Coordinates of C-alpha atoms in Angstrom, one line a residue:
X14 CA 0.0 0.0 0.0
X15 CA 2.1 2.6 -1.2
X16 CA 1.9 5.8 -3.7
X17 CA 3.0 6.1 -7.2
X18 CA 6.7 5.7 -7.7
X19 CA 7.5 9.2 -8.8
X20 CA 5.3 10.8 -6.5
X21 CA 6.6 13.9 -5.2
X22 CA 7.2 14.3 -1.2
X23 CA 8.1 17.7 0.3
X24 CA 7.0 20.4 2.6
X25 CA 6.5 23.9 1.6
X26 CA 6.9 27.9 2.8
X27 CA 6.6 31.5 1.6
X28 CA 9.4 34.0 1.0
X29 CA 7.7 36.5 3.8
X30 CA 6.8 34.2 6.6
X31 CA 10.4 32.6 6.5
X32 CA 13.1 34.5 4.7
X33 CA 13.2 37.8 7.5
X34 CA 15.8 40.2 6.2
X35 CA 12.8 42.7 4.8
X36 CA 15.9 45.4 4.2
X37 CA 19.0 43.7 3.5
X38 CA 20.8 43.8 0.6
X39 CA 19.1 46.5 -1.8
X40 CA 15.1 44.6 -1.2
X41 CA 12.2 46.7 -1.7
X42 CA 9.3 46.9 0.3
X43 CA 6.0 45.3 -0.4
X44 CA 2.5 45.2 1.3
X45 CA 3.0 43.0 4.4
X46 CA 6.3 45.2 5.4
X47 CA 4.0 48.0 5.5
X48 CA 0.6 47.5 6.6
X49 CA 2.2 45.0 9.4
X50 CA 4.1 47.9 11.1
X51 CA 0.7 49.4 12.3
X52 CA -1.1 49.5 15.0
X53 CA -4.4 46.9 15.4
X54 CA -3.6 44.3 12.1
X55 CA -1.3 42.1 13.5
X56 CA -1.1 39.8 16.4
X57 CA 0.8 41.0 19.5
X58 CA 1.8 43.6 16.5
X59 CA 4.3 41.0 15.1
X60 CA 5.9 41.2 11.8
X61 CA 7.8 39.4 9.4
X62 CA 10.4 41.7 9.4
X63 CA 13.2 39.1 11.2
X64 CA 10.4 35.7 11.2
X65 CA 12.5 32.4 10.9
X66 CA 16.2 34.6 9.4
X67 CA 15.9 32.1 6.4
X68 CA 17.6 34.5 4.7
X69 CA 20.9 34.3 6.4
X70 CA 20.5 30.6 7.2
X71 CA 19.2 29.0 4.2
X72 CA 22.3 26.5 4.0
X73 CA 21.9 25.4 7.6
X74 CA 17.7 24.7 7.0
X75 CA 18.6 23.1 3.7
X76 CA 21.0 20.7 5.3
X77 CA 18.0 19.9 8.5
X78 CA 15.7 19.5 5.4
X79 CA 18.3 16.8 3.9
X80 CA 18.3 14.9 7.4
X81 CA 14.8 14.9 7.2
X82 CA 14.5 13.0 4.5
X83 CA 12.6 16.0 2.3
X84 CA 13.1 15.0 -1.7
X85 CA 10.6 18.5 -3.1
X86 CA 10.9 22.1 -1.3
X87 CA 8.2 24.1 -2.6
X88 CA 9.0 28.1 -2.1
X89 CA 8.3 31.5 -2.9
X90 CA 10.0 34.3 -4.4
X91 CA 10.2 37.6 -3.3
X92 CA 8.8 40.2 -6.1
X93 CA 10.5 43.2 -4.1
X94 CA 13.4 41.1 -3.1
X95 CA 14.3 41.0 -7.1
X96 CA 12.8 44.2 -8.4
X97 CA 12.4 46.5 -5.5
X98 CA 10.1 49.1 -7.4
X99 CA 8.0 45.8 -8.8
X100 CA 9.5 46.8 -12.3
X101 CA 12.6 48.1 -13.9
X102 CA 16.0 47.6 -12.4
X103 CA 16.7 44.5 -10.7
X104 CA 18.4 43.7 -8.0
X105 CA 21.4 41.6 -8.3
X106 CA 22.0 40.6 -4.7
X107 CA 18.2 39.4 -4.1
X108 CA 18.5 37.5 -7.3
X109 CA 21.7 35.8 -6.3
X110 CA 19.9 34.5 -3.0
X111 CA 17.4 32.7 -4.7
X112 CA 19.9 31.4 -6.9
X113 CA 22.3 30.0 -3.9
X114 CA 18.8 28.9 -2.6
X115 CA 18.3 26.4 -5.8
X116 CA 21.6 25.5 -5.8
X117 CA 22.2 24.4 -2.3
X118 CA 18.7 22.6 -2.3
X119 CA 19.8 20.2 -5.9
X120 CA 23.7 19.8 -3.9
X121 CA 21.2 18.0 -0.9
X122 CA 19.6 16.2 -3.5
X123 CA 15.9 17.8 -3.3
X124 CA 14.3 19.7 -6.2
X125 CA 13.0 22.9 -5.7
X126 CA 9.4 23.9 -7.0
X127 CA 8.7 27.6 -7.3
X128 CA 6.0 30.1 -6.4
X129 CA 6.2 32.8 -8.5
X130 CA 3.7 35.0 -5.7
X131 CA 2.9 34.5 -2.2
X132 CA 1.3 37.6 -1.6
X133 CA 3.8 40.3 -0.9
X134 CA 3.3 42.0 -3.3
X135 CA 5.5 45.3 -4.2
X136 CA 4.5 48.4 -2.0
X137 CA 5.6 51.2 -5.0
X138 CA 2.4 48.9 -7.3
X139 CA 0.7 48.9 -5.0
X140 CA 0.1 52.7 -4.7
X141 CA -0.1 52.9 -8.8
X142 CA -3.3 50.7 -7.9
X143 CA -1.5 47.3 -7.8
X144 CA -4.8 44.8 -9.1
X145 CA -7.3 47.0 -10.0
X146 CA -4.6 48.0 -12.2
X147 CA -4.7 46.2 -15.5
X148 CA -1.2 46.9 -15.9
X149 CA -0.5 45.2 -13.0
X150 CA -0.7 42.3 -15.4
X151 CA 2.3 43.2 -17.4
X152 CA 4.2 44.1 -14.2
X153 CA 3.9 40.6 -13.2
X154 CA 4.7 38.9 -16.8
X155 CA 8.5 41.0 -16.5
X156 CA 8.8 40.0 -13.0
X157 CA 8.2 36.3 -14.2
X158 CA 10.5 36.9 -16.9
X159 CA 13.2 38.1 -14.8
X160 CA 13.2 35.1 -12.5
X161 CA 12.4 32.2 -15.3
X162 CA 15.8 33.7 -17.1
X163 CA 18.0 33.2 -14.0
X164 CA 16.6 30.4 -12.5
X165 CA 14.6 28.1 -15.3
X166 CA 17.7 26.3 -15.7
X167 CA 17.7 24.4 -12.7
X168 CA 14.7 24.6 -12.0
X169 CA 11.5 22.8 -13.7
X170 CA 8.4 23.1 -11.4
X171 CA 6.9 26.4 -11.4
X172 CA 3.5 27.5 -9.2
X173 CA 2.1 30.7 -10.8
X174 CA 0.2 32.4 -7.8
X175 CA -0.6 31.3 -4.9
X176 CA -4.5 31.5 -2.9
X177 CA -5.3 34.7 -5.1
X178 CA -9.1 33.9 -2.9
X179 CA -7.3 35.1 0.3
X180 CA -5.1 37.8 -1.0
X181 CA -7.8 39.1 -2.8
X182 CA -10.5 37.9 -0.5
X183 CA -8.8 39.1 2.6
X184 CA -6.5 42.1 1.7
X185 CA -9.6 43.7 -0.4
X186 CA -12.7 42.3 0.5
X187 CA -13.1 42.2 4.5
X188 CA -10.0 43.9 4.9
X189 CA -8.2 41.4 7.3
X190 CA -5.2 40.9 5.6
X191 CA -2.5 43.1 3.8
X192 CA -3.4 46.0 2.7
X193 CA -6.4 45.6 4.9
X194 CA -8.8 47.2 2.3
X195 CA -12.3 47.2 1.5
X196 CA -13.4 47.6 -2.2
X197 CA -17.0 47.1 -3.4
X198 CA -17.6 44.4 -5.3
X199 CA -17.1 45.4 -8.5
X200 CA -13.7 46.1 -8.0
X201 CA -13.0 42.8 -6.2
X202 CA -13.8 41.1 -9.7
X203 CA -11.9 43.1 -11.3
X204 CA -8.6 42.4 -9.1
X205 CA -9.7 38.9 -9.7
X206 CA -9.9 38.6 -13.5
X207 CA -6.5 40.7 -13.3
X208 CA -5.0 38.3 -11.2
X209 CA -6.7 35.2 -13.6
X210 CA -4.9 37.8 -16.7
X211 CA -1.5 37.7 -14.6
X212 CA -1.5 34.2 -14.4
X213 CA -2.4 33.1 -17.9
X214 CA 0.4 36.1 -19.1
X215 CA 2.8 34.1 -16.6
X216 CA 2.3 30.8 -18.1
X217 CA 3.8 32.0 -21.5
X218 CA 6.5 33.8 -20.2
X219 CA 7.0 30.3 -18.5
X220 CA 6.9 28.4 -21.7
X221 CA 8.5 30.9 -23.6
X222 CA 12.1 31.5 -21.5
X223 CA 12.3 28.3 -19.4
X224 CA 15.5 26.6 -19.9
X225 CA 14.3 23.0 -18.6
X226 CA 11.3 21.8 -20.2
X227 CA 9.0 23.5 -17.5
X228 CA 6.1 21.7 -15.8
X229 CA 3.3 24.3 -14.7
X230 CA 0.3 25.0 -12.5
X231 CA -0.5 27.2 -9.6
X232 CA -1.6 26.9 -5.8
X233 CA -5.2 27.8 -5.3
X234 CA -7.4 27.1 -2.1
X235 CA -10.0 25.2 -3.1
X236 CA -11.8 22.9 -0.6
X237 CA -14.6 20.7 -1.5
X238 CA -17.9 20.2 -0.1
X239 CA -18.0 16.3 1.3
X240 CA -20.9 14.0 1.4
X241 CA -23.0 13.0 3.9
X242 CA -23.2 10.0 2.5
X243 CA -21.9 7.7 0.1
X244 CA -25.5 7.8 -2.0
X245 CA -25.1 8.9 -5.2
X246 CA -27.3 11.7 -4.8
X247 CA -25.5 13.1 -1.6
X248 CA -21.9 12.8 -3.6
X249 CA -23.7 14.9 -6.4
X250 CA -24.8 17.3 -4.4
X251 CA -22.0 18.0 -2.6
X252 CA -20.1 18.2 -6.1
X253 CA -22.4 20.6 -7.3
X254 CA -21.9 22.7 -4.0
X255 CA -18.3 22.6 -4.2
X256 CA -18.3 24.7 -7.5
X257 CA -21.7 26.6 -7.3
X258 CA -21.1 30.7 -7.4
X259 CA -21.9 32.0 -3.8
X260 CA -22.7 35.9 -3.8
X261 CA -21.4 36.4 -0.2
X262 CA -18.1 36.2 -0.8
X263 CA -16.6 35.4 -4.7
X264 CA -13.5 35.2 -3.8
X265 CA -13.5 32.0 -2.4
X266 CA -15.8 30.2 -5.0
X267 CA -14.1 27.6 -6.8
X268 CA -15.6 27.7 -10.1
X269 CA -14.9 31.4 -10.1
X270 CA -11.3 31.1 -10.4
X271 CA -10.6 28.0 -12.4
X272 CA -13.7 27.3 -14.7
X273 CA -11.6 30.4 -16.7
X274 CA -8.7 28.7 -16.8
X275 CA -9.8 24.9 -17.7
X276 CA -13.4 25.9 -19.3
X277 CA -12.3 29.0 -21.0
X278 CA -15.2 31.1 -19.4
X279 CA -16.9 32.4 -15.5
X280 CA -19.7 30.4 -14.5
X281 CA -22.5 31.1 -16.1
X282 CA -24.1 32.1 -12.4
X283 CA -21.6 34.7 -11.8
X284 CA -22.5 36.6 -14.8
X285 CA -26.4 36.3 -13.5
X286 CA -25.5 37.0 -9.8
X287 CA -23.0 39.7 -10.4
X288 CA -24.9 41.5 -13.1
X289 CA -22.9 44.6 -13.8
X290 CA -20.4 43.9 -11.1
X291 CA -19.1 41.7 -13.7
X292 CA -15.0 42.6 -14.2
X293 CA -14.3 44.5 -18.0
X294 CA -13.5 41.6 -20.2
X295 CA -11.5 42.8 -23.1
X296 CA -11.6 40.6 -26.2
X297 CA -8.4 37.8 -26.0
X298 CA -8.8 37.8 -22.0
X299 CA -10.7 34.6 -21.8
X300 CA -8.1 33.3 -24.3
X301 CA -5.1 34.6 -22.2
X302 CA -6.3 32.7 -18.8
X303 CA -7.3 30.0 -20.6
X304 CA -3.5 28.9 -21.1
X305 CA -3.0 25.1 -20.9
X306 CA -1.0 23.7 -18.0
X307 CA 0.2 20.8 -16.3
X308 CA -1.4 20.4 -13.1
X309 CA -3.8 21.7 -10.9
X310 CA -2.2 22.7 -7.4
X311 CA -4.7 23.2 -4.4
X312 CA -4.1 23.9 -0.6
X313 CA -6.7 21.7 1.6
X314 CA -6.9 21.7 5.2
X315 CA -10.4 21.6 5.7
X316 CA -13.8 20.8 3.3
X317 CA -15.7 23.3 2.6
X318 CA -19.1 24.3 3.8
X319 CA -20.7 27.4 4.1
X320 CA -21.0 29.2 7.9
X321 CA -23.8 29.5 10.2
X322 CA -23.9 33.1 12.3
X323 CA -26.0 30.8 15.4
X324 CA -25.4 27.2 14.5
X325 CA -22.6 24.6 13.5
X326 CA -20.9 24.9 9.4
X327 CA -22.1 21.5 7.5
X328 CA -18.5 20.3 8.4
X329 CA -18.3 21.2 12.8
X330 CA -20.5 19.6 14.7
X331 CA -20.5 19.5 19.1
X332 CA -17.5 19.1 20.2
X333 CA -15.7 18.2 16.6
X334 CA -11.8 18.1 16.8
X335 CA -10.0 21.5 15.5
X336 CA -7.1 22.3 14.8
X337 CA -5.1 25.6 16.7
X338 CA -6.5 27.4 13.7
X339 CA -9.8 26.4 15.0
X340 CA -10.6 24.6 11.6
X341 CA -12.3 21.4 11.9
X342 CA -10.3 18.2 11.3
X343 CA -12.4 16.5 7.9
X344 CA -9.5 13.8 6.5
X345 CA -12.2 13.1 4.1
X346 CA -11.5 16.6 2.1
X347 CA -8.5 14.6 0.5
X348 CA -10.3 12.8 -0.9
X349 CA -13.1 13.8 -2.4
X350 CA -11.3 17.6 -3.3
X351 CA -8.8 15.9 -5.9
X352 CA -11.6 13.8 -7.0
X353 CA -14.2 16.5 -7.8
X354 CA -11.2 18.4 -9.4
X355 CA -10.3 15.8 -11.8
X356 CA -13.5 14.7 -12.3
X357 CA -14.2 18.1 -13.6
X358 CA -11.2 19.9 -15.1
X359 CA -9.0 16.8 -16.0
X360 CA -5.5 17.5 -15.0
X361 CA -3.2 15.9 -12.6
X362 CA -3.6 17.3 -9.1
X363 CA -0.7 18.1 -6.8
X364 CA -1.3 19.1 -2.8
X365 CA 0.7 22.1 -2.7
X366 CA -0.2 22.5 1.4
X367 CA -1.9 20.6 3.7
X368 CA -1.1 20.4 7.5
X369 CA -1.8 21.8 11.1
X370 CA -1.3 24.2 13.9
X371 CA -1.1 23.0 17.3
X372 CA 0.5 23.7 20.3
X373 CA 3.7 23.1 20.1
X374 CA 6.5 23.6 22.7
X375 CA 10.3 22.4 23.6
X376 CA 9.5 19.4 26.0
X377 CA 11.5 19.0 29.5
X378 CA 13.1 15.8 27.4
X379 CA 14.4 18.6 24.7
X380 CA 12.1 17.2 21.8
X381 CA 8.9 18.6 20.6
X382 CA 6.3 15.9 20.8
X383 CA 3.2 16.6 18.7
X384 CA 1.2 13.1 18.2
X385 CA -1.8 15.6 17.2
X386 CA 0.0 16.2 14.2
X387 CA 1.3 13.3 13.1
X388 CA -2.4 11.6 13.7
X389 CA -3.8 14.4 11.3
X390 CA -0.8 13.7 8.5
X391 CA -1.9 9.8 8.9
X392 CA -5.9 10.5 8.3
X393 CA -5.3 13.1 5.8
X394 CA -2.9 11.5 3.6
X395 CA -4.9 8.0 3.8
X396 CA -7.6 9.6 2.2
X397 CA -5.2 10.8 -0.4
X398 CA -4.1 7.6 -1.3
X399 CA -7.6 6.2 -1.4
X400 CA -8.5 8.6 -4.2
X401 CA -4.7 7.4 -6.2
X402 CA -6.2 3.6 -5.9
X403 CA -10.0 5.3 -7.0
X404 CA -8.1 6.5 -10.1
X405 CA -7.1 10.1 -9.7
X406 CA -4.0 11.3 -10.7
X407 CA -2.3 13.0 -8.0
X408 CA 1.5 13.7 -8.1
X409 CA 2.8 15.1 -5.3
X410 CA 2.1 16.6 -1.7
X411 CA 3.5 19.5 0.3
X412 CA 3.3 19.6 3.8
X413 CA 2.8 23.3 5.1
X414 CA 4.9 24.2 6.6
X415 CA 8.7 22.4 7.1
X416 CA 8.8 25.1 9.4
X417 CA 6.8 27.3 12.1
X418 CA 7.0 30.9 10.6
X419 CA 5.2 34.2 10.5
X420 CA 1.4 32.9 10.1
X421 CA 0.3 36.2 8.6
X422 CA -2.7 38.5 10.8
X423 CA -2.0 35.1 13.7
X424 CA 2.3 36.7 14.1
X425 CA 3.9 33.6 15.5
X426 CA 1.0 32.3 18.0
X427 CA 0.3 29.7 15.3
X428 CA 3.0 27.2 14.6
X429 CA 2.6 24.9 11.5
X430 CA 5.5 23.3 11.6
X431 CA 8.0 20.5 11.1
X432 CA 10.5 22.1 13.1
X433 CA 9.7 24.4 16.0
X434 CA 11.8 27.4 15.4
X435 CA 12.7 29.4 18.8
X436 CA 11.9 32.9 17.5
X437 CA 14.2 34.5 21.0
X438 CA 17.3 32.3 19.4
X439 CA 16.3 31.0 16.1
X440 CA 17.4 27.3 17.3
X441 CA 16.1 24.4 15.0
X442 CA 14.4 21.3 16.5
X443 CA 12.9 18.8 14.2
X444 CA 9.6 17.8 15.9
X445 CA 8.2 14.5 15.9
X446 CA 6.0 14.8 13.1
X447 CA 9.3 15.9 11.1
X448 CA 10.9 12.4 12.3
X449 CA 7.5 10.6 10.8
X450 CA 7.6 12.5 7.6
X451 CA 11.3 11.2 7.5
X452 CA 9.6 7.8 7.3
X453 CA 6.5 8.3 5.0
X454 CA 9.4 9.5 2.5
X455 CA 11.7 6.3 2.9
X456 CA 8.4 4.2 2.6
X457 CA 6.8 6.2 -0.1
X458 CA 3.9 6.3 2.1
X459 CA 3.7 2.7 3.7
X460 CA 4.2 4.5 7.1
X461 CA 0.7 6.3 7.3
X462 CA -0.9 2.7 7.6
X463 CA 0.5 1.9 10.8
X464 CA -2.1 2.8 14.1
X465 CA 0.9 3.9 16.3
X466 CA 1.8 7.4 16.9
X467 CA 5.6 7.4 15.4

């Protein structure tokens, strides 16, 4: 009972939660170093500006990563980091790191996948009107170019953008994330079709420059609904649920982001529901997102179901288990998520995140012990290989995170982790769960089967 022989084992992270070093070496500033430096958005008013110093020790955590047995890294570059003003000159230094970063990563024998965006996005775009900008599309498709030129030649796996629903949903619909905004919803769409535009533009840079033969997706959030059943009509319905256009909140409606990009057009709903809140589609757009590519990445830690202001969501119930995050525990999402994907777009699916918080602390012994996690990577990932034996093509999984980090509007409080980092000293220990990932990777899987917690 094991996975596919070339699947792909790793863990994952995000320039700005890990790297630190928001000034060093000629970086520009983007939205997070801002808006996190004032009062009220942030946690204990924590920022990323030191976080995990992955900057200045990204030799050391490659090496940990080695000993743990990690064969895929999947990270993020920083757009200010390599162009500090989002465009135009380019800064040598920043693009040297990321280079030493791939290089040190294939010496330890692990191959390095690449998120072109993880949210920080370049503070000087920003003000020109960063998304609702359409020319924030061409900004990204040099920024792309500028990194696929130095880097494609190494490196083969490349992510596009990553969770556009909670950058976009978060930083410019409810306002809880960077740059904590509020737009109506008509400019919301807008930012999203812009963000669909940046990602199609991306994909031909991609294919255009890349040195290797490049292998291509992106890393969306997109839980699924899950039956309550196994009838046939409680699976259909919760398909049909899982992509059906929800006026509340677009952003984080399935369909809405990836119908363009497999089915060449928005869901029919969303033009009905959103009326003339629909974004400005220019003739070619469609055609631009549609771009064909070679996976279909998707962050899952919890199925999908829509809340209740006074009652239990369709996936909580009294006294459910949760997570520090306070998301319910469902192992079932991995299952029926890649499923309903394939089943409806038809592309190999990779898990680009999937993992916990919990509380986590340095034990009297000197070793973090966290059976709560390694329970939930055991549940999770044996629904994952029931949909490979069901027929689904998935090809890899990323555990988020290899290491706790800067957890965004949460600062440090929630730790994700495969190693606890000691923010006072920055000191490394590999926790438990780390030590068990070792061995899902050695058995290509055969580990999750066993009942014991190690």
């Amino acid at each position: 009972m094991k996975f596919p022989a070339q699947f792909l084992w790793g863990a994952a992270s995000a320039a700005y939660q890990v790297e630190g070093a928001s000034t060093a070496d000629g970086k520009g500033e983007n939205i997070w170093d801002a808006y996190s430096r004032e009062q009220g958005h942030i946690m204990h008013h924590e920022n990323g500006d030191v976080a995990c110093d992955h900057y200045h020790r990204f030799r050391e955590d490659v090496k940990m990563m080695r000993d743990m047995g990690i064969k895929n890294y999947r990270l993020s570059i920083s757009w200010s980091r390599i162009l500090p003003d989002g465009t135009g000159a380019v800064n040598k230094k920043g693009l040297q790191f990321y280079s030493d970063l791939v290089d040190e990563l294939l010496a330890n024998g692990i191959e390095p996948l690449v998120t072109l965006f993880h949210w920080d996005y370049p503070l000087p775009l920003h003000h020109k009107g960063g998304w609702l900008n359409r020319e924030s599309v061409d900004w990204f498709a040099e920024y792309t170019e500028v990194v696929v030129k130095a880097l494609s030649d190494r490196v083969q796996y490349w992510m596009t953008i990553n969770e556009p629903q909670v950058f976009i949903g978060n930083g410019y619909d409810n306002g809880s994330f960077a740059p904590f905004l509020q737009h109506p919803r008509a400019e919301v769409a807008q930012m999203c079709h812009h963000v669909l535009l940046a990602h199609g533009t991306a994909v031909s840079v991609i294919r255009k420059y890349a040195k290797k033969k490049p292998i291509i997706g992106f890393a969306f959030v997109t839980p699924a609904n899950t039956p309550k059943s196994q009838s046939p009509e409680d699976i259909e319905e919760a398909c049909r649920k899982t992509f059906t256009f929800q006026p509340n909140a677009i952003t984080f409606n399935n369909a809405w982001w990836t119908d363009p990009i497999f089915l060449g057009d928005y869901p029919k709903d969303a033009y009905e529901i959103l009326g003339d809140d629909m974004p400005q589609i220019l003739p070619g757009d469609l055609e631009c997102i549609a771009q064909p590519v070679d996976f279909y990445g998707v962050n899952i830690y919890q199925s999908k179901a829509t809340p209740q202001q006074y009652s239990y969501s369709e996936n909580a119930f009294l006294g459910c288990p949760r997570t520090q995050m306070e998301w319910p525990i469902t192992p079932e999402v991995l299952y029926w998520a890649p499923k309903f994907l394939y089943e409806r777009y038809g592309v190999p699916i990779m898990i680009t995140e999937n993992g916990m918080a919990c509380h986590d602390w340095v034990y009297l012994d000197g070793k973090v012990h966290d059976p709560c996690r390694i329970d939930f990577m055991k549940r999770y990932l044996r629904e994952l290989h029931h949909a490979i034996t069901d027929g689904v093509p998935v090809i890899g999984y990323m555990y988020w995170s290899i290491m706790d980090n800067f957890e965004w509007a949460s600062g440090y409080d929630k730790r994700f982790g495969l190693v606890y980092v000691d923010y006072q000293t920055q000191q490394r220990t590999v926790k438990d769960s780390g030590a068990f990932y070792k061995k899902v990777i050695e058995t290509n899987g055969a580990a999750i089967f066993s009942d014991t917690l190690d």
